[in-house]
Short mmCIF file of C-alpha atoms and ligand atoms in Angstrom, two decimals:
data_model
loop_
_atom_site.label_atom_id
_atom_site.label_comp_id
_atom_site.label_asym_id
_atom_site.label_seq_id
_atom_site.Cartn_x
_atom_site.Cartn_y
_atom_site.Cartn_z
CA UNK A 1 -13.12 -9.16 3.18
CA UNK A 2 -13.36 -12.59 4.86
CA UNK A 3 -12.72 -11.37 8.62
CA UNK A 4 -15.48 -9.14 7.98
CA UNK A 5 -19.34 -11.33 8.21
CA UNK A 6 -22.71 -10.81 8.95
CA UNK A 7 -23.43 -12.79 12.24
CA UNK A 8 -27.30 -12.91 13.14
CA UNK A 9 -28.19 -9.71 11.41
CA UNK A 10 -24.53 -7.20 13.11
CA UNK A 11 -21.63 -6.63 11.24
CA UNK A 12 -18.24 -8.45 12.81
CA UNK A 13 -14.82 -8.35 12.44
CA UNK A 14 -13.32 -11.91 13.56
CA UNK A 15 -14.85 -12.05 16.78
CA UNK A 16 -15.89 -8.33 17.62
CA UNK A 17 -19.12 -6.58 16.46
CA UNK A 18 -18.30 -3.37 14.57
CA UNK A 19 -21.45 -1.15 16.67
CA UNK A 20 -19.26 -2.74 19.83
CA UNK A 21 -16.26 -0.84 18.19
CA UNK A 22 -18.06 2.21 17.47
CA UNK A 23 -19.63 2.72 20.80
CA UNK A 24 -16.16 2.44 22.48
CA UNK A 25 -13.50 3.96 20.30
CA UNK A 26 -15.96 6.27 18.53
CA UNK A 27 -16.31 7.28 14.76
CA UNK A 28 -14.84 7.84 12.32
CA UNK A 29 -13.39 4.51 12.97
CA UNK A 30 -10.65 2.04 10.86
CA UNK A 31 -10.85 -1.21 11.97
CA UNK A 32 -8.40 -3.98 10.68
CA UNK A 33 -8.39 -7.38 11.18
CA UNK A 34 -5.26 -9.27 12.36
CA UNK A 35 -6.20 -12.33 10.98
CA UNK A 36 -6.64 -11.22 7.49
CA UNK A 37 -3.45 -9.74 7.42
CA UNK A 38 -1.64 -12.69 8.62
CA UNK A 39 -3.61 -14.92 5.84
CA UNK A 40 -2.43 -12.77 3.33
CA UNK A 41 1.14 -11.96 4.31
CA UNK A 42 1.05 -16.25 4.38
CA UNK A 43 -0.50 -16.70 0.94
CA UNK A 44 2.41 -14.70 -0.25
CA UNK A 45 5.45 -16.38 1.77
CA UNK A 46 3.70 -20.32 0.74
CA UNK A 47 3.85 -18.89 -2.87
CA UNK A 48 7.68 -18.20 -3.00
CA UNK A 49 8.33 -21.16 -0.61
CA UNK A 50 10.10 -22.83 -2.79
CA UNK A 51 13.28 -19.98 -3.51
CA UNK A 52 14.78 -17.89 -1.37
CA UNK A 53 13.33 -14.61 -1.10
CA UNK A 54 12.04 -11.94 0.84
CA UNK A 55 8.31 -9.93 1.34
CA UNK A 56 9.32 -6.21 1.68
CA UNK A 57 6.15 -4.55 2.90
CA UNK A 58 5.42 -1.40 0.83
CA UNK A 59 4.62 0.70 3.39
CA UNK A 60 2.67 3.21 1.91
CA UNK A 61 -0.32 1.09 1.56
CA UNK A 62 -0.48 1.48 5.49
CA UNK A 63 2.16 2.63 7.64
CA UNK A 64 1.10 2.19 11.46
CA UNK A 65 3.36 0.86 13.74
CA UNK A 66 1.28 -1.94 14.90
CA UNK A 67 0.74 -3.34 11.49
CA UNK A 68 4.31 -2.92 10.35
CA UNK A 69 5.43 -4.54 13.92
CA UNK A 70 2.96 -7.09 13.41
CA UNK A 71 4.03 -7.75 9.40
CA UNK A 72 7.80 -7.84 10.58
CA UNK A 73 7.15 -10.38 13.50
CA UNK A 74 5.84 -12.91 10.36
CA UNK A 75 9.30 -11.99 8.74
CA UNK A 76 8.61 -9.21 6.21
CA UNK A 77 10.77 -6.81 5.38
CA UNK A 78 9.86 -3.04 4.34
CA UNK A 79 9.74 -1.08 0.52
CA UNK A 80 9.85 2.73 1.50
CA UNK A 81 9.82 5.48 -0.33
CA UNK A 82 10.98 8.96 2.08
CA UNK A 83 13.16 9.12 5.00
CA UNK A 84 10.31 9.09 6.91
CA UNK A 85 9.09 5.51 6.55
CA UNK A 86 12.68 4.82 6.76
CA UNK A 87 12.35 6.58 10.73
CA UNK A 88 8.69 4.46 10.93
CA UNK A 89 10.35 0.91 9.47
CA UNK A 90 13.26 1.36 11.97
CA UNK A 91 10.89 1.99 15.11
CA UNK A 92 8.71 -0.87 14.09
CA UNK A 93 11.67 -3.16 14.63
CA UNK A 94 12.32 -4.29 10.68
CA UNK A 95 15.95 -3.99 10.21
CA UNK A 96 18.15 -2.25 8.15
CA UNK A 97 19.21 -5.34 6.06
CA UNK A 98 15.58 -6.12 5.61
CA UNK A 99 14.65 -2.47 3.83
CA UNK A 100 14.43 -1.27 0.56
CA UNK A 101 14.38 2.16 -0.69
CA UNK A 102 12.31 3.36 -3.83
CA UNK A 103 11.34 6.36 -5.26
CA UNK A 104 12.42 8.86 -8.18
CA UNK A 105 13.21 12.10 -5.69
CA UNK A 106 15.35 10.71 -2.80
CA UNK A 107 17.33 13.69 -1.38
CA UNK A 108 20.82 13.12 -0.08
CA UNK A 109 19.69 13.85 3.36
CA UNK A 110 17.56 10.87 2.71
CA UNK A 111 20.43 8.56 1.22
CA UNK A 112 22.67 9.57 4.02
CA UNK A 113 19.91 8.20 6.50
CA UNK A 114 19.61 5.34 4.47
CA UNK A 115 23.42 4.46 4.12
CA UNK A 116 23.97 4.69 8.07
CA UNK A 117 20.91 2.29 8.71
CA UNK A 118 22.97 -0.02 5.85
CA UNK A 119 19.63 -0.47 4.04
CA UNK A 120 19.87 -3.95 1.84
CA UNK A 121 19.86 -1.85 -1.07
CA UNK A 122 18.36 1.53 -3.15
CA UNK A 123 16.36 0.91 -6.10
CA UNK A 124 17.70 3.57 -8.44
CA UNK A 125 15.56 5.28 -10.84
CA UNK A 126 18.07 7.53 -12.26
CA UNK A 127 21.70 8.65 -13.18
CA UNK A 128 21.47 11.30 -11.59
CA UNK A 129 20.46 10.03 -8.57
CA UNK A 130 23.21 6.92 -9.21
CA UNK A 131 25.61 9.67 -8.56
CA UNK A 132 23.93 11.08 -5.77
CA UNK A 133 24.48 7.84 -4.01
CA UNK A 134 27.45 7.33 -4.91
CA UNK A 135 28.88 10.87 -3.74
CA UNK A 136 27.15 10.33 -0.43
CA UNK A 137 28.41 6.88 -0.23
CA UNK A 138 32.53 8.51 -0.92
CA UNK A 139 31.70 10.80 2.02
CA UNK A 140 30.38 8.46 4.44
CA UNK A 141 33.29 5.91 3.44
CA UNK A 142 30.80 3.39 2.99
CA UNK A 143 29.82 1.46 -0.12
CA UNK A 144 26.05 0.91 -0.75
CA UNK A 145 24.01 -1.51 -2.31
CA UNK A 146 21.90 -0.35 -5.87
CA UNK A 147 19.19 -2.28 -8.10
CA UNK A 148 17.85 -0.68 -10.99
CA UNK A 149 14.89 -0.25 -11.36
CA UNK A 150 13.80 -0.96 -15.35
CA UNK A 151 10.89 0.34 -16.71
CA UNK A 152 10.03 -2.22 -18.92
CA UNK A 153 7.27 -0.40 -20.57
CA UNK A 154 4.65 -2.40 -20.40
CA UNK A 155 0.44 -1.92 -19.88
CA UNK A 156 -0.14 -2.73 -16.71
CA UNK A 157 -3.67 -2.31 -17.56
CA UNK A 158 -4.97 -0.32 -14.18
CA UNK A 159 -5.91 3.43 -13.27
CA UNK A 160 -3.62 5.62 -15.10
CA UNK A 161 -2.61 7.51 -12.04
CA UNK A 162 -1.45 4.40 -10.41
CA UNK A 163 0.13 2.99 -13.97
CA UNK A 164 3.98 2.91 -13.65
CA UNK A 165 5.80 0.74 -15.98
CA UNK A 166 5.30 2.70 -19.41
CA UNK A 167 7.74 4.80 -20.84
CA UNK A 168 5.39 7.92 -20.60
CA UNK A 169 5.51 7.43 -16.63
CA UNK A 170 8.42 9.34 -14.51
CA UNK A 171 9.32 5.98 -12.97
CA UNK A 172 12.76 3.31 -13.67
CA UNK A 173 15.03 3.41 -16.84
CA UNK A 174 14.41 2.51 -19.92
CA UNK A 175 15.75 -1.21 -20.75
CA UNK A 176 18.14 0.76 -23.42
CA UNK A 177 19.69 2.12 -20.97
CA UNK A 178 20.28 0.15 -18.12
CA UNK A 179 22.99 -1.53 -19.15
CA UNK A 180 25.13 1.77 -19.15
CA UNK A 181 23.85 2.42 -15.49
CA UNK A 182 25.17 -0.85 -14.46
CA UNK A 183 28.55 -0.13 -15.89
CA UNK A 184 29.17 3.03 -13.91
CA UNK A 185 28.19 1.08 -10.63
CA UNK A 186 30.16 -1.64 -11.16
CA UNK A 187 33.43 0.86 -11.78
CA UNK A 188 32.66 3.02 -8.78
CA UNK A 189 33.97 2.14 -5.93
CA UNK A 190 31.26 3.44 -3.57
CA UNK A 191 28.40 1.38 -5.63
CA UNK A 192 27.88 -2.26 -5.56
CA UNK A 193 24.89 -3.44 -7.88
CA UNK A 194 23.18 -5.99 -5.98
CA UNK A 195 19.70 -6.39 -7.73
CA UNK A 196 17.64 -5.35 -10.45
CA UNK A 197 13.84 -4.14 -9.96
CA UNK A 198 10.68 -3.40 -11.53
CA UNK A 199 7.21 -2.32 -10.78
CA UNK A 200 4.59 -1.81 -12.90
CA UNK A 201 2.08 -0.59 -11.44
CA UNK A 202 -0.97 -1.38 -8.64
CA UNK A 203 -4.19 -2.59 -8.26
CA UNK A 204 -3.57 -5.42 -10.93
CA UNK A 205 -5.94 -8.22 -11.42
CA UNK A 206 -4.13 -9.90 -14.52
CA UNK A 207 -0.60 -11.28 -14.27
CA UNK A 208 0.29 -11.38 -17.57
CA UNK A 209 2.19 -7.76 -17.59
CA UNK A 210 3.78 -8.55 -14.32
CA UNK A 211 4.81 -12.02 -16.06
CA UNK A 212 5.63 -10.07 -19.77
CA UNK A 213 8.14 -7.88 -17.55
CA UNK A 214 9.72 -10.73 -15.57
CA UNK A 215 10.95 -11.60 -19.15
CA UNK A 216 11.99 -8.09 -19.81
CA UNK A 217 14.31 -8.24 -17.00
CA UNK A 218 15.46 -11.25 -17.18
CA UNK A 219 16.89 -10.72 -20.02
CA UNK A 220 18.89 -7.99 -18.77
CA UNK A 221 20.01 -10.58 -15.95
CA UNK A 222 21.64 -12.33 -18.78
CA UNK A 223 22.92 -9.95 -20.72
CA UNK A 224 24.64 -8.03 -17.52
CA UNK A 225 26.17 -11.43 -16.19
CA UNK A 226 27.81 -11.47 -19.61
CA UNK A 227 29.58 -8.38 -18.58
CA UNK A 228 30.60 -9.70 -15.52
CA UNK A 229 27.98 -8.02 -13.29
CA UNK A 230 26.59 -10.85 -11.05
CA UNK A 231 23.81 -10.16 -9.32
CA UNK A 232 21.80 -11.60 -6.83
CA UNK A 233 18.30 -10.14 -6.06
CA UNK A 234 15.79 -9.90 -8.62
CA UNK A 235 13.08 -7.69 -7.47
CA UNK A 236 9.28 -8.12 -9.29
CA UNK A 237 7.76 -5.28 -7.36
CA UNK A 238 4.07 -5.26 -5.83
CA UNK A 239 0.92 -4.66 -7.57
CA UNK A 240 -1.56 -7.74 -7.08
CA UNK A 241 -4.57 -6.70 -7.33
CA UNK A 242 -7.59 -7.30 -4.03
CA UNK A 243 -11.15 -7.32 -4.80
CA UNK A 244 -13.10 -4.03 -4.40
CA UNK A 245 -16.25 -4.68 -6.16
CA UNK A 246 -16.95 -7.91 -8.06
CA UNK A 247 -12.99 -8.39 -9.14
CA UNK A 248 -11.46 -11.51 -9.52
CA UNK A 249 -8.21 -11.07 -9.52
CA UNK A 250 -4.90 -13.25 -9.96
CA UNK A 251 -2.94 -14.09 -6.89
CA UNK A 252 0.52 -14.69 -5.35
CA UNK A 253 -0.08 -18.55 -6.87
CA UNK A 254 -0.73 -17.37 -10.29
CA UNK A 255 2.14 -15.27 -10.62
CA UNK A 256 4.32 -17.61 -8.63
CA UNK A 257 3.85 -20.37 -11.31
CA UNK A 258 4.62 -18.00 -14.15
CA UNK A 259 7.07 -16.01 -12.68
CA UNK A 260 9.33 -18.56 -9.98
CA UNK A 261 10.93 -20.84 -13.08
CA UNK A 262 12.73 -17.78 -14.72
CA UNK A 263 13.60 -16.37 -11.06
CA UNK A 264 15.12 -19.40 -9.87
CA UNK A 265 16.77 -20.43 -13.45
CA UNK A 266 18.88 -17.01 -12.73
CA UNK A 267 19.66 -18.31 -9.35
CA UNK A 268 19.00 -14.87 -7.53
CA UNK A 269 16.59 -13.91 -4.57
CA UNK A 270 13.15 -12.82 -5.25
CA UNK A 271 12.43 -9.72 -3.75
CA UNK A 272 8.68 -8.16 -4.02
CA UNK A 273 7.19 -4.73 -2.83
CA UNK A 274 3.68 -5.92 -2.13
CA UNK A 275 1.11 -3.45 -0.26
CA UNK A 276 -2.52 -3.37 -1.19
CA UNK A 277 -2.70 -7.19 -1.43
CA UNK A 278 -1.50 -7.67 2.23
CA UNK A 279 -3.68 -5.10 4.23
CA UNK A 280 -6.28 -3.70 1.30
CA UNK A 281 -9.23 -6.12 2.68
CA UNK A 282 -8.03 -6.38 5.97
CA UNK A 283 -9.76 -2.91 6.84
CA UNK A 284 -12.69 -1.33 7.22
CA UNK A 285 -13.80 2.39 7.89
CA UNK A 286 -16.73 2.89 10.45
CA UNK A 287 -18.58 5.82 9.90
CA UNK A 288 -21.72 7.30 11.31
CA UNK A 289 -24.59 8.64 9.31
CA UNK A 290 -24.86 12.19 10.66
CA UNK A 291 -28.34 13.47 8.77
CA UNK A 292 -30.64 12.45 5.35
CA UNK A 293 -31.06 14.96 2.72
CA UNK A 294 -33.66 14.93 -0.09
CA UNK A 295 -33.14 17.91 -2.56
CA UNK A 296 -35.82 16.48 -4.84
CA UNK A 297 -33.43 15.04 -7.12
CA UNK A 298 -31.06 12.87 -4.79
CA UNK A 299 -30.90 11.32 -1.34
CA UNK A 300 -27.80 12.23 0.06
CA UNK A 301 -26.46 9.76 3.11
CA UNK A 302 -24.06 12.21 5.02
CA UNK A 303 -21.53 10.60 7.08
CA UNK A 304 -19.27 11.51 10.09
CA UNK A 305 -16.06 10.17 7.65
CA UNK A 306 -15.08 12.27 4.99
CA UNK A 307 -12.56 12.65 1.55
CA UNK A 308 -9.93 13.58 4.44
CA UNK A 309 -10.34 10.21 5.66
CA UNK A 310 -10.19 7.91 2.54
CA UNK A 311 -10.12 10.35 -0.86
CA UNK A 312 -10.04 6.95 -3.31
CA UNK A 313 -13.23 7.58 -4.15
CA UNK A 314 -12.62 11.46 -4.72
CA UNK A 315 -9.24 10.75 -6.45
CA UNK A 316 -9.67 7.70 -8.34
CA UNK A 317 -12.97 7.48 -8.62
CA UNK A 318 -12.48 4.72 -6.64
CA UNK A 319 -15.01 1.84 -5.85
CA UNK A 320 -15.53 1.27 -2.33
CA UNK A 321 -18.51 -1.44 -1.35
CA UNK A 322 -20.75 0.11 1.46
CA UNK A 323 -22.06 -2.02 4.64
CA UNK A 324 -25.09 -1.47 6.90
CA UNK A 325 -23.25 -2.18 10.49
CA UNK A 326 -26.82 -3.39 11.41
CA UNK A 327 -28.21 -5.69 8.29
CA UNK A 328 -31.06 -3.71 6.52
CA UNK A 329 -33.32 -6.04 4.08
CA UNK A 330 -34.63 -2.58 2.73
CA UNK A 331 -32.55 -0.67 -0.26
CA UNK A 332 -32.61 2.47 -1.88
CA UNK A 333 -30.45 4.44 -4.31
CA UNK A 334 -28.17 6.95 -2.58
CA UNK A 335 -25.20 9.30 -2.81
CA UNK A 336 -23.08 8.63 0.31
CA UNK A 337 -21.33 11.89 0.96
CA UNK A 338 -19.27 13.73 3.75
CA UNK A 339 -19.29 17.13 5.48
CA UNK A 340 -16.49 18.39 3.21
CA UNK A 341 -17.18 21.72 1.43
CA UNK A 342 -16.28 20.06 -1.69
CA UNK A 343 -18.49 18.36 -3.79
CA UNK A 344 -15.60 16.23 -4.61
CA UNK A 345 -15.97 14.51 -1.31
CA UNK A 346 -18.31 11.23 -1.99
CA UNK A 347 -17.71 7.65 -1.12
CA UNK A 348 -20.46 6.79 -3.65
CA UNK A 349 -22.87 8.27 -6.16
CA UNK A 350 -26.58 6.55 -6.32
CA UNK A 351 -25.51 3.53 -4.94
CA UNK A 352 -28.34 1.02 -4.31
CA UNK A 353 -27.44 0.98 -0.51
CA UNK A 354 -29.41 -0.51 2.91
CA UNK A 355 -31.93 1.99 3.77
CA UNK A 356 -29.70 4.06 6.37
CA UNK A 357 -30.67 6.92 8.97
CA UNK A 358 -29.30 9.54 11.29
CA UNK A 359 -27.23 7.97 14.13
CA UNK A 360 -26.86 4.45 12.11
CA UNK A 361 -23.73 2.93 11.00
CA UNK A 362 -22.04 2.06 8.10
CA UNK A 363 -18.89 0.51 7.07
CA UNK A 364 -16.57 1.81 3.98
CA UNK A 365 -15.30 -1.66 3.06
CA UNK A 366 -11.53 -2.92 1.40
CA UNK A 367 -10.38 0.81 3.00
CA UNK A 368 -6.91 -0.87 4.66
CA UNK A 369 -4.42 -0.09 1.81
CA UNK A 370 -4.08 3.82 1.20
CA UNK A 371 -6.75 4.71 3.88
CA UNK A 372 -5.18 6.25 6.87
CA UNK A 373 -2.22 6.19 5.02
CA UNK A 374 -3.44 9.14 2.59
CA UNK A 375 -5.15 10.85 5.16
CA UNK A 376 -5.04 14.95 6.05
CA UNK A 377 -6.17 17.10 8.48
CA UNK A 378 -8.60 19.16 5.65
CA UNK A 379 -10.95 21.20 7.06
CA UNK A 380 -9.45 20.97 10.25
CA UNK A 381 -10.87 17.30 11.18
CA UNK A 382 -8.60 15.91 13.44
CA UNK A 383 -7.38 11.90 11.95
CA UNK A 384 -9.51 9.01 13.20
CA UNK A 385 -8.33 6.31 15.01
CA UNK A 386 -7.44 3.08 13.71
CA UNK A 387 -7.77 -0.18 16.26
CA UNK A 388 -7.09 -3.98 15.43
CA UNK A 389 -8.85 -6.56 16.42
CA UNK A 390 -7.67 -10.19 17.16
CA UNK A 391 -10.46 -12.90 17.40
CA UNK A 392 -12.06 -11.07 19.97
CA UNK A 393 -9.72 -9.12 20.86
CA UNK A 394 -9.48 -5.24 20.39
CA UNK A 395 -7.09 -2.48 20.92
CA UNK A 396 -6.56 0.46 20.20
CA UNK A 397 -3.22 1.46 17.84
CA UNK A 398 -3.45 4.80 16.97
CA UNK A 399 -5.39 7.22 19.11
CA UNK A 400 -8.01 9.89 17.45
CA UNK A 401 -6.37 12.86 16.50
CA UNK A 402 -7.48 16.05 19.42
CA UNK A 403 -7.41 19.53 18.25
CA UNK A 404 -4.27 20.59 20.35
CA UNK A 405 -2.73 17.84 17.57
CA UNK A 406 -3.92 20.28 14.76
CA UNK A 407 -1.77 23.39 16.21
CA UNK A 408 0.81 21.45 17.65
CA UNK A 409 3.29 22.21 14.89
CA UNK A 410 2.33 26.03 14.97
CA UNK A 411 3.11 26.10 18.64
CA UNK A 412 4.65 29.30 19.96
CA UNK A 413 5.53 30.49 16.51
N1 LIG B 1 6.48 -0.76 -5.08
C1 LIG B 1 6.47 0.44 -5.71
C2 LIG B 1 7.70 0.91 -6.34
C3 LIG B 1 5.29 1.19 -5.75
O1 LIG B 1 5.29 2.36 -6.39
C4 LIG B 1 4.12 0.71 -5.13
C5 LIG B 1 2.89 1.48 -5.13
C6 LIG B 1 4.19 -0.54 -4.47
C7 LIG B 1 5.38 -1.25 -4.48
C8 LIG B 1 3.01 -1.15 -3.77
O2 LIG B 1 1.98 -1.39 -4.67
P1 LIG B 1 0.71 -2.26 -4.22
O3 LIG B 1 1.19 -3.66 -3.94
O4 LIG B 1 0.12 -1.65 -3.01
O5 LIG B 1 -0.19 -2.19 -5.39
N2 LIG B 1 -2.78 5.40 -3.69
C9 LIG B 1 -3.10 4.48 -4.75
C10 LIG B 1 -2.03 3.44 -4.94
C11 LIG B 1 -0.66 4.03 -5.20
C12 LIG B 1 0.39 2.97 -5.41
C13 LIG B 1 1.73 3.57 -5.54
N3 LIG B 1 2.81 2.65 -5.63
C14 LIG B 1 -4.45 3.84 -4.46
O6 LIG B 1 -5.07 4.20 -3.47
O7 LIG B 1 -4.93 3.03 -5.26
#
């Protein structure tokens, strides 16, 4: 949260007070900092400097155009998972040969997509869908690139719901198996195995399970280059953990020293899928208190922002600090809610916050990774706006959601 500092008592980001940002664009309000993302996209590229490789963006931490544009202009590529990032990675400029595809359920509308934008590769998390691509590929005529993706069944050590790398999860193949998977790519002619790939999980402030499945697949590295499968990317997935609360978590440097003298031992590319890290701190969201309530037992905070707006806290229990926009000296123990009908929608429970009232602002802090991104329309409240802010600099980059946007899909029908 470094871009975002207390400067003679008001909230800034770089340059720009947030109650400046507030008053013009309105609330509820995501801000992001360029700067921050920049500084973090670098950390990451000065960390690998020393093999080739390449930053593929995981785009479902935060998929606007502006920040994807912005990520692709410092040379990152993009990790999607649905043929729609795929559409929202192509109009933000990255390229084709600069995309990976993930997930356990692509359709082969989906892989056909993917095949004519000659994606650098699919990370396969099945047989099944091995011979989905495949097929697809026989019909288009066109052979496509596949990496594995090994589940390597390890403890990441994180939420469960965002735990991916143990055999219990739906995600990769199991290292017992891989080798078999490999085979049938490398004798059909439609398939070319490329890479191999894992991912363990997110929000991960060790680096000792990222480093304990590096091994893993290393291993299988060897063992498939026995069989005559050469391959050349070697993909360690995302995952690095940001600071939320009082975190201090390991960094591109840490895993770079453990990880880069296997990688470049095999003599591959180092792909990673990295998504939180980049654009987690980089954001805030604005939010207006709306009214006070005191039922005797609590003091509730409501807020113009809601679980629509940022559900971490409602799905994942989720810590999120909380910022006066104005600095308050005075504190008091709080429950900062929304005006969802669900008690589910929080973004804190007795909280020892500044002393807030009506009309004052406050900022929902580390909100750029899986923000926006996991936003709805519940309730019918239209999606705030999201605006980026460059030393002092400000514009807007996506506008507020209007009501006609809520119908516009029901239209005529
Ligand atoms: N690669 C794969 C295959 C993934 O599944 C993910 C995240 C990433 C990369 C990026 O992970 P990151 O670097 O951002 O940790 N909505 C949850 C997080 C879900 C993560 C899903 N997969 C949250 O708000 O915490």
């Amino acid at each position: 949260m470094e871009e975002f500092q207390y400067r003679g008592g008001a909230l800034f980001c770089e340059e720009v007070p947030l109650a400046d940002l507030a008053e013009r664009y309105g609330t509820p309000l995501y801000v992001y900092s360029e700067k921050s993302i920049q500084d973090r996209f670098r950390a990451l590229d000065e960390a690998y400097a020393s093999i080739p490789h390449l930053i593929c963006y995981a785009m479902k931490a935060n998929d606007n155009l502006s920040i994807v544009r912005l990520l692709a202009g410092l040379g990152a590529g993009a990790d999607i998972v649905s043929g729609g990032e795929l559409f929202r990675a192509r109009q933000a400029g990255v390229p084709g040969s600069r995309i990976i595809f993930a997930g356990v359920g692509k359709t082969r509308a989906e892989i056909a997509q993917a095949i004519d934008e000659d994606v650098l590769l699919f990370n396969v998390e099945s047989p099944a869908e091995l011979e989905a691509i495949a097929a697809v590929g026989k019909e288009k005529g066109r052979t496509a690139r596949i990496a594995v993706r090994v589940n390597p069944d390890v403890d990441p050590q994180t939420h469960p719901y965002i735990s991916t790398g143990l055999k219990k999860n739906k995600f990769g193949i199991g290292a017992d198996h891989v080798l078999e998977v490999y085979r049938r790519a490398r004798d059909e002619a439609f398939l070319e195995p490329v890479g191999i790939q894992m991912h363990i999980g997110s929000q991960l402030v060790h680096v000792q399970p990222i480093v304990d499945a590096v091994g893993r697949v290393a291993d299988l590295v060897q063992r498939l280059r026995d069989e005559g499968v050469a391959l050349r990317y070697f993909d360690v997935g995302g995952g690095l953990g940001i600071r939320y609360r009082d975190e201090a978590p390991e960094g591109p440097s840490e895993l770079a020293e453990r990880v880069l003298p296997t990688i470049r031992d095999l003599g591959v590319t180092l792909l990673c899928e990295p998504g939180r890290f980049i654009v987690g701190n980089a954001g805030a969201l604005v939010t207006r208190v709306v009214y006070r309530k005191d039922n005797g037992a609590k003091t509730f905070v409501i807020v113009d922002a809601a679980m629509n707006d940022l559900i971490r806290p409602s799905l994942y229990d989720a810590h999120h600090e909380i910022w006066s926009v104005e600095w308050r000296d005075e504190r008091e123990i709080v429950d900062v809610v929304g005006p969802i009908c669900e008690s589910g929608d929080f973004f804190a429970h007795d909280r020892s916050l500044p002393v807030s009232g009506s009309g004052d602002l406050l900022a929902i802090m580390s909100a750029g990774a899986y923000g926006f991104a996991m936003a709805s329309t519940y309730n019918a409240r239209p999606r705030p706006s999201e605006v980026l802010v460059t030393g002092c600099q400000h514009r807007l980059i996506r506008r507020r959601e209007t009501y006609q946007d809520l119908i516009r899909a029901e239209e005529g029908l």
